[in-house]
Amino acid sequence: MQTGVLRVLRATAASWWRHKELRRTGQTGQAQRRERETVLSDLGYLKQAALLPNAHVICGEGGTFIHLGWTTVSTFAPIERFPLATLAVARGTPFIDIRPVTDVIAFANLPRVTRDGSDDSEPSGPGRSVSLTTYIDMVEQLGASITNDPRPCRST
């Protein structure tokens, strides 16, 4: 693991209000334990983001989400204020920025990305799911920008 990644994760964990409060009240040992647990958890998320076929980061007006199959890590903040998501994208995880999308109805009607990499052949419906590359094709038509594009012959 790169030293810079660990440095960012440690600094982020130490900045959490609960960890700061533990330190302020003299519970330094407990703060350090919780910070270690947070860093280990975040390292696990980064590993999943690198390994899972449909893992991706998506950012919109409602916040930033790291989709990791059955797990989602999120915050109401934009990606610029979510170091874990920023690290995942810097390490190659596809990033879908939907902030430029203006047709929220069309976006809301898009199918979800499959959790396991399979493709649902149902033509429509509330449970419809598609591969990440198919989803990127759809959301890009609505004006989203893509970084670390997993589609063949495309990268930004």
mmCIF file of C-alpha atoms in Angstrom:
data_model
loop_
_atom_site.group_PDB
_atom_site.id
_atom_site.type_symbol
_atom_site.label_atom_id
_atom_site.label_comp_id
_atom_site.label_asym_id
_atom_site.label_seq_id
_atom_site.Cartn_x
_atom_site.Cartn_y
_atom_site.Cartn_z
ATOM 1 C CA MET A 1 0.000 0.000 0.000
ATOM 2 C CA GLN A 2 1.298 3.433 -0.845
ATOM 3 C CA THR A 3 2.368 5.629 2.049
ATOM 4 C CA GLY A 4 0.378 8.558 0.647
ATOM 5 C CA VAL A 5 -2.855 6.537 0.727
ATOM 6 C CA LEU A 6 -2.292 5.562 4.352
ATOM 7 C CA ARG A 7 -1.431 9.145 5.246
ATOM 8 C CA VAL A 8 -4.715 10.411 3.756
ATOM 9 C CA LEU A 9 -6.775 7.678 5.430
ATOM 10 C CA ARG A 10 -5.153 8.296 8.824
ATOM 11 C CA ALA A 11 -5.664 12.051 8.571
ATOM 12 C CA THR A 12 -9.294 11.546 7.577
ATOM 13 C CA ALA A 13 -9.930 9.172 10.477
ATOM 14 C CA ALA A 14 -8.246 11.534 12.954
ATOM 15 C CA SER A 15 -10.416 14.418 11.723
ATOM 16 C CA TRP A 16 -13.714 12.683 12.540
ATOM 17 C CA TRP A 17 -15.609 14.624 15.205
ATOM 18 C CA ARG A 18 -16.053 11.508 17.403
ATOM 19 C CA HIS A 19 -12.343 10.722 17.360
ATOM 20 C CA LYS A 20 -11.492 14.357 18.122
ATOM 21 C CA GLU A 21 -13.940 14.318 21.039
ATOM 22 C CA LEU A 22 -12.360 11.148 22.465
ATOM 23 C CA ARG A 23 -8.954 12.800 22.324
ATOM 24 C CA ARG A 24 -10.304 16.001 23.885
ATOM 25 C CA THR A 25 -11.733 14.038 26.815
ATOM 26 C CA GLY A 26 -8.469 12.166 27.391
ATOM 27 C CA GLN A 27 -9.528 8.871 25.816
ATOM 28 C CA THR A 28 -6.568 8.794 23.450
ATOM 29 C CA GLY A 29 -6.273 4.998 23.400
ATOM 30 C CA GLN A 30 -9.878 4.541 22.368
ATOM 31 C CA ALA A 31 -9.521 7.259 19.722
ATOM 32 C CA GLN A 32 -6.452 5.518 18.288
ATOM 33 C CA ARG A 33 -8.252 2.128 18.232
ATOM 34 C CA ARG A 34 -11.227 3.601 16.419
ATOM 35 C CA GLU A 35 -8.969 5.402 13.955
ATOM 36 C CA ARG A 36 -7.129 2.134 13.207
ATOM 37 C CA GLU A 37 -10.469 0.359 12.672
ATOM 38 C CA THR A 38 -11.586 3.133 10.326
ATOM 39 C CA VAL A 39 -8.361 2.987 8.303
ATOM 40 C CA LEU A 40 -8.585 -0.812 7.999
ATOM 41 C CA SER A 41 -12.212 -0.575 6.925
ATOM 42 C CA ASP A 42 -11.368 2.096 4.334
ATOM 43 C CA LEU A 43 -8.490 -0.025 3.011
ATOM 44 C CA GLY A 44 -10.994 -2.854 2.554
ATOM 45 C CA TYR A 45 -13.278 -0.544 0.575
ATOM 46 C CA LEU A 46 -10.367 0.531 -1.636
ATOM 47 C CA LYS A 47 -9.457 -3.109 -2.263
ATOM 48 C CA GLN A 48 -13.052 -3.916 -3.217
ATOM 49 C CA ALA A 49 -13.205 -0.870 -5.498
ATOM 50 C CA ALA A 50 -10.135 -2.182 -7.328
ATOM 51 C CA LEU A 51 -11.340 -5.784 -7.620
ATOM 52 C CA LEU A 52 -15.113 -5.808 -8.147
ATOM 53 C CA PRO A 53 -16.231 -5.722 -11.802
ATOM 54 C CA ASN A 54 -19.021 -3.159 -11.368
ATOM 55 C CA ALA A 55 -17.506 -1.022 -8.612
ATOM 56 C CA HIS A 56 -17.807 2.680 -9.347
ATOM 57 C CA VAL A 57 -18.013 6.102 -7.759
ATOM 58 C CA ILE A 58 -20.919 8.393 -8.611
ATOM 59 C CA CYS A 59 -21.310 12.022 -7.599
ATOM 60 C CA GLY A 60 -24.386 14.210 -7.911
ATOM 61 C CA GLU A 61 -26.166 17.011 -6.105
ATOM 62 C CA GLY A 62 -27.201 14.535 -3.383
ATOM 63 C CA GLY A 63 -23.662 13.525 -2.512
ATOM 64 C CA THR A 64 -21.036 10.973 -3.442
ATOM 65 C CA PHE A 65 -21.478 7.204 -3.442
ATOM 66 C CA ILE A 66 -18.981 4.378 -3.791
ATOM 67 C CA HIS A 67 -20.896 1.366 -5.122
ATOM 68 C CA LEU A 68 -19.197 -1.910 -4.206
ATOM 69 C CA GLY A 69 -21.642 -4.639 -5.154
ATOM 70 C CA TRP A 70 -23.852 -5.170 -2.092
ATOM 71 C CA THR A 71 -22.077 -2.422 -0.143
ATOM 72 C CA THR A 72 -22.402 1.318 -0.652
ATOM 73 C CA VAL A 73 -20.275 3.927 1.113
ATOM 74 C CA SER A 74 -21.669 7.438 0.863
ATOM 75 C CA THR A 75 -21.651 11.010 2.089
ATOM 76 C CA PHE A 76 -23.753 14.079 1.376
ATOM 77 C CA ALA A 77 -20.559 15.896 0.359
ATOM 78 C CA PRO A 78 -19.215 16.241 -3.184
ATOM 79 C CA ILE A 79 -16.296 14.014 -4.176
ATOM 80 C CA GLU A 80 -13.878 16.867 -3.520
ATOM 81 C CA ARG A 81 -14.676 16.510 0.205
ATOM 82 C CA PHE A 82 -14.776 12.672 0.330
ATOM 83 C CA PRO A 83 -11.151 11.476 0.470
ATOM 84 C CA LEU A 84 -12.012 7.771 0.271
ATOM 85 C CA ALA A 85 -13.860 8.283 -3.028
ATOM 86 C CA THR A 86 -11.102 10.534 -4.340
ATOM 87 C CA LEU A 87 -8.533 7.833 -3.549
ATOM 88 C CA ALA A 88 -10.624 5.145 -5.239
ATOM 89 C CA VAL A 89 -10.867 7.240 -8.415
ATOM 90 C CA ALA A 90 -7.146 8.080 -8.287
ATOM 91 C CA ARG A 91 -6.454 4.336 -8.132
ATOM 92 C CA GLY A 92 -8.562 3.656 -11.253
ATOM 93 C CA THR A 93 -12.155 3.088 -10.101
ATOM 94 C CA PRO A 94 -14.639 4.403 -12.696
ATOM 95 C CA PHE A 95 -16.145 7.769 -11.733
ATOM 96 C CA ILE A 96 -19.502 9.004 -12.995
ATOM 97 C CA ASP A 97 -20.113 12.705 -12.392
ATOM 98 C CA ILE A 98 -23.841 13.312 -12.769
ATOM 99 C CA ARG A 99 -23.754 16.925 -11.566
ATOM 100 C CA PRO A 100 -24.061 18.188 -15.202
ATOM 101 C CA VAL A 101 -27.224 16.062 -15.781
ATOM 102 C CA THR A 102 -30.285 18.319 -15.996
ATOM 103 C CA ASP A 103 -33.007 15.781 -16.884
ATOM 104 C CA VAL A 104 -33.567 14.304 -13.430
ATOM 105 C CA ILE A 105 -36.662 12.379 -14.545
ATOM 106 C CA ALA A 106 -34.729 10.530 -17.251
ATOM 107 C CA PHE A 107 -31.909 9.883 -14.786
ATOM 108 C CA ALA A 108 -34.326 8.565 -12.152
ATOM 109 C CA ASN A 109 -35.765 6.150 -14.698
ATOM 110 C CA LEU A 110 -32.396 4.591 -15.540
ATOM 111 C CA PRO A 111 -31.907 0.990 -14.456
ATOM 112 C CA ARG A 112 -29.501 0.234 -11.628
ATOM 113 C CA VAL A 113 -26.042 -1.251 -12.110
ATOM 114 C CA THR A 114 -25.909 -4.974 -11.400
ATOM 115 C CA ARG A 115 -24.136 -5.943 -8.229
ATOM 116 C CA ASP A 116 -22.353 -8.995 -9.576
ATOM 117 C CA GLY A 117 -21.464 -8.063 -13.158
ATOM 118 C CA SER A 118 -24.344 -9.991 -14.769
ATOM 119 C CA ASP A 119 -26.873 -8.383 -17.099
ATOM 120 C CA ASP A 120 -30.634 -8.511 -16.530
ATOM 121 C CA SER A 121 -32.378 -9.161 -19.817
ATOM 122 C CA GLU A 122 -35.705 -7.668 -18.684
ATOM 123 C CA PRO A 123 -36.486 -4.764 -21.053
ATOM 124 C CA SER A 124 -37.933 -2.532 -18.331
ATOM 125 C CA GLY A 125 -39.327 -2.431 -14.835
ATOM 126 C CA PRO A 126 -38.340 -1.319 -11.353
ATOM 127 C CA GLY A 127 -35.930 -4.193 -10.768
ATOM 128 C CA ARG A 128 -34.096 -3.853 -14.061
ATOM 129 C CA SER A 129 -30.320 -3.869 -13.866
ATOM 130 C CA VAL A 130 -27.579 -3.498 -16.447
ATOM 131 C CA SER A 131 -23.818 -3.827 -16.587
ATOM 132 C CA LEU A 132 -21.681 -0.861 -15.591
ATOM 133 C CA THR A 133 -20.635 -0.231 -19.202
ATOM 134 C CA THR A 134 -24.262 -0.196 -20.386
ATOM 135 C CA TYR A 135 -25.173 2.161 -17.539
ATOM 136 C CA ILE A 136 -22.310 4.484 -18.474
ATOM 137 C CA ASP A 137 -23.575 4.549 -22.082
ATOM 138 C CA MET A 138 -27.015 5.589 -20.819
ATOM 139 C CA VAL A 139 -25.931 8.193 -18.276
ATOM 140 C CA GLU A 140 -23.389 9.725 -20.642
ATOM 141 C CA GLN A 141 -26.226 10.447 -23.105
ATOM 142 C CA LEU A 142 -27.834 12.531 -20.334
ATOM 143 C CA GLY A 143 -24.699 14.665 -19.974
ATOM 144 C CA ALA A 144 -22.690 12.904 -17.257
ATOM 145 C CA SER A 145 -18.911 12.967 -17.448
ATOM 146 C CA ILE A 146 -16.894 9.776 -17.050
ATOM 147 C CA THR A 147 -13.396 9.314 -15.612
ATOM 148 C CA ASN A 148 -11.535 5.979 -15.718
ATOM 149 C CA ASP A 149 -13.945 4.735 -18.360
ATOM 150 C CA PRO A 150 -14.025 0.902 -18.317
ATOM 151 C CA ARG A 151 -15.456 0.664 -21.846
ATOM 152 C CA PRO A 152 -13.050 -0.573 -24.511
ATOM 153 C CA CYS A 153 -11.129 2.120 -26.421
ATOM 154 C CA ARG A 154 -12.167 4.953 -24.105
ATOM 155 C CA SER A 155 -10.399 6.618 -21.244
ATOM 156 C CA THR A 156 -10.323 10.068 -19.700
#
